[in-house]
Amino acid sequence: MEAKKKSNSLDSPLNFGNSRKKRGVHNKRKKGKKGATNVL
């Protein structure tokens, strides 16, 4: 379990960073579109 946890911890940051980056772009795009719609 400890080994798995360590592996997960190492994979988590990399995966999280990638997911966060992709999600951030998606979120920013969606938010921008939503914001524009709201403003309009």
mmCIF file of N, CA and C in Angstrom:
data_model
loop_
_atom_site.group_PDB
_atom_site.id
_atom_site.type_symbol
_atom_site.label_atom_id
_atom_site.label_comp_id
_atom_site.label_asym_id
_atom_site.label_seq_id
_atom_site.Cartn_x
_atom_site.Cartn_y
_atom_site.Cartn_z
ATOM 1 N N MET A 1 0.839 -1.196 0.000
ATOM 2 C CA MET A 1 0.000 0.000 0.000
ATOM 3 C C MET A 1 0.888 1.266 0.000
ATOM 4 N N GLU A 2 1.937 1.204 0.819
ATOM 5 C CA GLU A 2 2.808 2.386 0.892
ATOM 6 C C GLU A 2 3.421 2.670 -0.485
ATOM 7 N N ALA A 3 3.871 1.582 -1.135
ATOM 8 C CA ALA A 3 4.497 1.746 -2.454
ATOM 9 C C ALA A 3 3.469 2.349 -3.419
ATOM 10 N N LYS A 4 2.265 1.825 -3.357
ATOM 11 C CA LYS A 4 1.222 2.321 -4.259
ATOM 12 C C LYS A 4 0.952 3.810 -3.963
ATOM 13 N N LYS A 5 0.895 4.127 -2.681
ATOM 14 C CA LYS A 5 0.613 5.509 -2.299
ATOM 15 C C LYS A 5 1.718 6.420 -2.849
ATOM 16 N N LYS A 6 2.965 5.963 -2.717
ATOM 17 C CA LYS A 6 4.090 6.780 -3.181
ATOM 18 C C LYS A 6 3.977 6.967 -4.701
ATOM 19 N N SER A 7 3.654 5.874 -5.390
ATOM 20 C CA SER A 7 3.534 5.934 -6.853
ATOM 21 C C SER A 7 2.393 6.896 -7.213
ATOM 22 N N ASN A 8 1.307 6.761 -6.495
ATOM 23 C CA ASN A 8 0.152 7.614 -6.762
ATOM 24 C C ASN A 8 0.518 9.075 -6.531
ATOM 25 N N SER A 9 1.243 9.296 -5.457
ATOM 26 C CA SER A 9 1.631 10.670 -5.115
ATOM 27 C C SER A 9 2.458 11.261 -6.254
ATOM 28 N N LEU A 10 3.363 10.450 -6.783
ATOM 29 C CA LEU A 10 4.230 10.958 -7.856
ATOM 30 C C LEU A 10 3.411 11.167 -9.124
ATOM 31 N N ASP A 11 2.500 10.237 -9.383
ATOM 32 C CA ASP A 11 1.676 10.347 -10.594
ATOM 33 C C ASP A 11 0.634 11.462 -10.429
ATOM 34 N N SER A 12 0.174 11.634 -9.213
ATOM 35 C CA SER A 12 -0.879 12.632 -8.960
ATOM 36 C C SER A 12 -0.455 14.029 -9.448
ATOM 37 N N PRO A 13 0.678 14.524 -8.995
ATOM 38 C CA PRO A 13 1.099 15.872 -9.395
ATOM 39 C C PRO A 13 1.186 15.999 -10.910
ATOM 40 N N LEU A 14 1.763 14.999 -11.552
ATOM 41 C CA LEU A 14 1.901 15.079 -13.022
ATOM 42 C C LEU A 14 0.513 15.044 -13.664
ATOM 43 N N ASN A 15 -0.284 14.091 -13.232
ATOM 44 C CA ASN A 15 -1.628 13.966 -13.802
ATOM 45 C C ASN A 15 -2.449 15.210 -13.463
ATOM 46 N N PHE A 16 -2.358 15.618 -12.229
ATOM 47 C CA PHE A 16 -3.136 16.782 -11.792
ATOM 48 C C PHE A 16 -2.757 18.009 -12.618
ATOM 49 N N GLY A 17 -1.442 18.197 -12.770
ATOM 50 C CA GLY A 17 -0.979 19.365 -13.539
ATOM 51 C C GLY A 17 -1.535 19.314 -14.950
ATOM 52 N N ASN A 18 -1.461 18.157 -15.577
ATOM 53 C CA ASN A 18 -1.958 18.042 -16.951
ATOM 54 C C ASN A 18 -3.466 18.276 -16.972
ATOM 55 N N SER A 19 -4.146 17.608 -16.066
ATOM 56 C CA SER A 19 -5.609 17.729 -16.015
ATOM 57 C C SER A 19 -5.978 19.190 -15.740
ATOM 58 N N ARG A 20 -5.269 19.774 -14.799
ATOM 59 C CA ARG A 20 -5.575 21.153 -14.405
ATOM 60 C C ARG A 20 -5.339 22.083 -15.599
ATOM 61 N N LYS A 21 -4.245 21.863 -16.300
ATOM 62 C CA LYS A 21 -3.935 22.741 -17.437
ATOM 63 C C LYS A 21 -5.040 22.615 -18.495
ATOM 64 N N LYS A 22 -5.372 21.379 -18.818
ATOM 65 C CA LYS A 22 -6.401 21.155 -19.848
ATOM 66 C C LYS A 22 -7.751 21.695 -19.351
ATOM 67 N N ARG A 23 -8.045 21.387 -18.105
ATOM 68 C CA ARG A 23 -9.329 21.809 -17.549
ATOM 69 C C ARG A 23 -9.364 23.349 -17.501
ATOM 70 N N GLY A 24 -8.243 23.924 -17.096
ATOM 71 C CA GLY A 24 -8.203 25.389 -16.992
ATOM 72 C C GLY A 24 -8.521 26.017 -18.345
ATOM 73 N N VAL A 25 -7.905 25.497 -19.376
ATOM 74 C CA VAL A 25 -8.152 26.064 -20.718
ATOM 75 C C VAL A 25 -9.624 25.909 -21.059
ATOM 76 N N HIS A 26 -10.149 24.714 -20.797
ATOM 77 C CA HIS A 26 -11.559 24.471 -21.113
ATOM 78 C C HIS A 26 -12.444 25.401 -20.290
ATOM 79 N N ASN A 27 -12.107 25.477 -19.000
ATOM 80 C CA ASN A 27 -12.918 26.300 -18.106
ATOM 81 C C ASN A 27 -12.855 27.759 -18.539
ATOM 82 N N LYS A 28 -11.644 28.215 -18.862
ATOM 83 C CA LYS A 28 -11.475 29.620 -19.248
ATOM 84 C C LYS A 28 -12.319 29.903 -20.493
ATOM 85 N N ARG A 29 -12.271 28.977 -21.417
ATOM 86 C CA ARG A 29 -13.018 29.172 -22.665
ATOM 87 C C ARG A 29 -14.520 29.218 -22.366
ATOM 88 N N LYS A 30 -14.950 28.245 -21.571
ATOM 89 C CA LYS A 30 -16.379 28.162 -21.249
ATOM 90 C C LYS A 30 -16.794 29.426 -20.472
ATOM 91 N N LYS A 31 -15.970 29.785 -19.499
ATOM 92 C CA LYS A 31 -16.297 30.940 -18.661
ATOM 93 C C LYS A 31 -16.368 32.196 -19.546
ATOM 94 N N GLY A 32 -15.399 32.319 -20.443
ATOM 95 C CA GLY A 32 -15.369 33.504 -21.312
ATOM 96 C C GLY A 32 -16.637 33.553 -22.160
ATOM 97 N N LYS A 33 -16.998 32.413 -22.722
ATOM 98 C CA LYS A 33 -18.192 32.374 -23.573
ATOM 99 C C LYS A 33 -19.422 32.714 -22.738
ATOM 100 N N LYS A 34 -19.482 32.096 -21.555
ATOM 101 C CA LYS A 34 -20.636 32.317 -20.680
ATOM 102 C C LYS A 34 -20.680 33.803 -20.297
ATOM 103 N N GLY A 35 -19.498 34.322 -19.947
ATOM 104 C CA GLY A 35 -19.440 35.729 -19.534
ATOM 105 C C GLY A 35 -19.943 36.617 -20.661
ATOM 106 N N ALA A 36 -19.479 36.357 -21.880
ATOM 107 C CA ALA A 36 -19.890 37.186 -23.018
ATOM 108 C C ALA A 36 -21.401 37.081 -23.183
ATOM 109 N N THR A 37 -21.913 35.871 -23.070
ATOM 110 C CA THR A 37 -23.362 35.688 -23.236
ATOM 111 C C THR A 37 -24.094 36.479 -22.156
ATOM 112 N N ASN A 38 -23.549 36.394 -20.946
ATOM 113 C CA ASN A 38 -24.192 37.105 -19.835
ATOM 114 C C ASN A 38 -24.157 38.607 -20.089
ATOM 115 N N VAL A 39 -23.012 39.088 -20.525
ATOM 116 C CA VAL A 39 -22.868 40.534 -20.775
ATOM 117 C C VAL A 39 -23.842 40.952 -21.865
ATOM 118 N N LEU A 40 -23.966 40.088 -22.888
ATOM 119 C CA LEU A 40 -24.868 40.437 -23.993
ATOM 120 C C LEU A 40 -26.304 40.309 -23.492
#
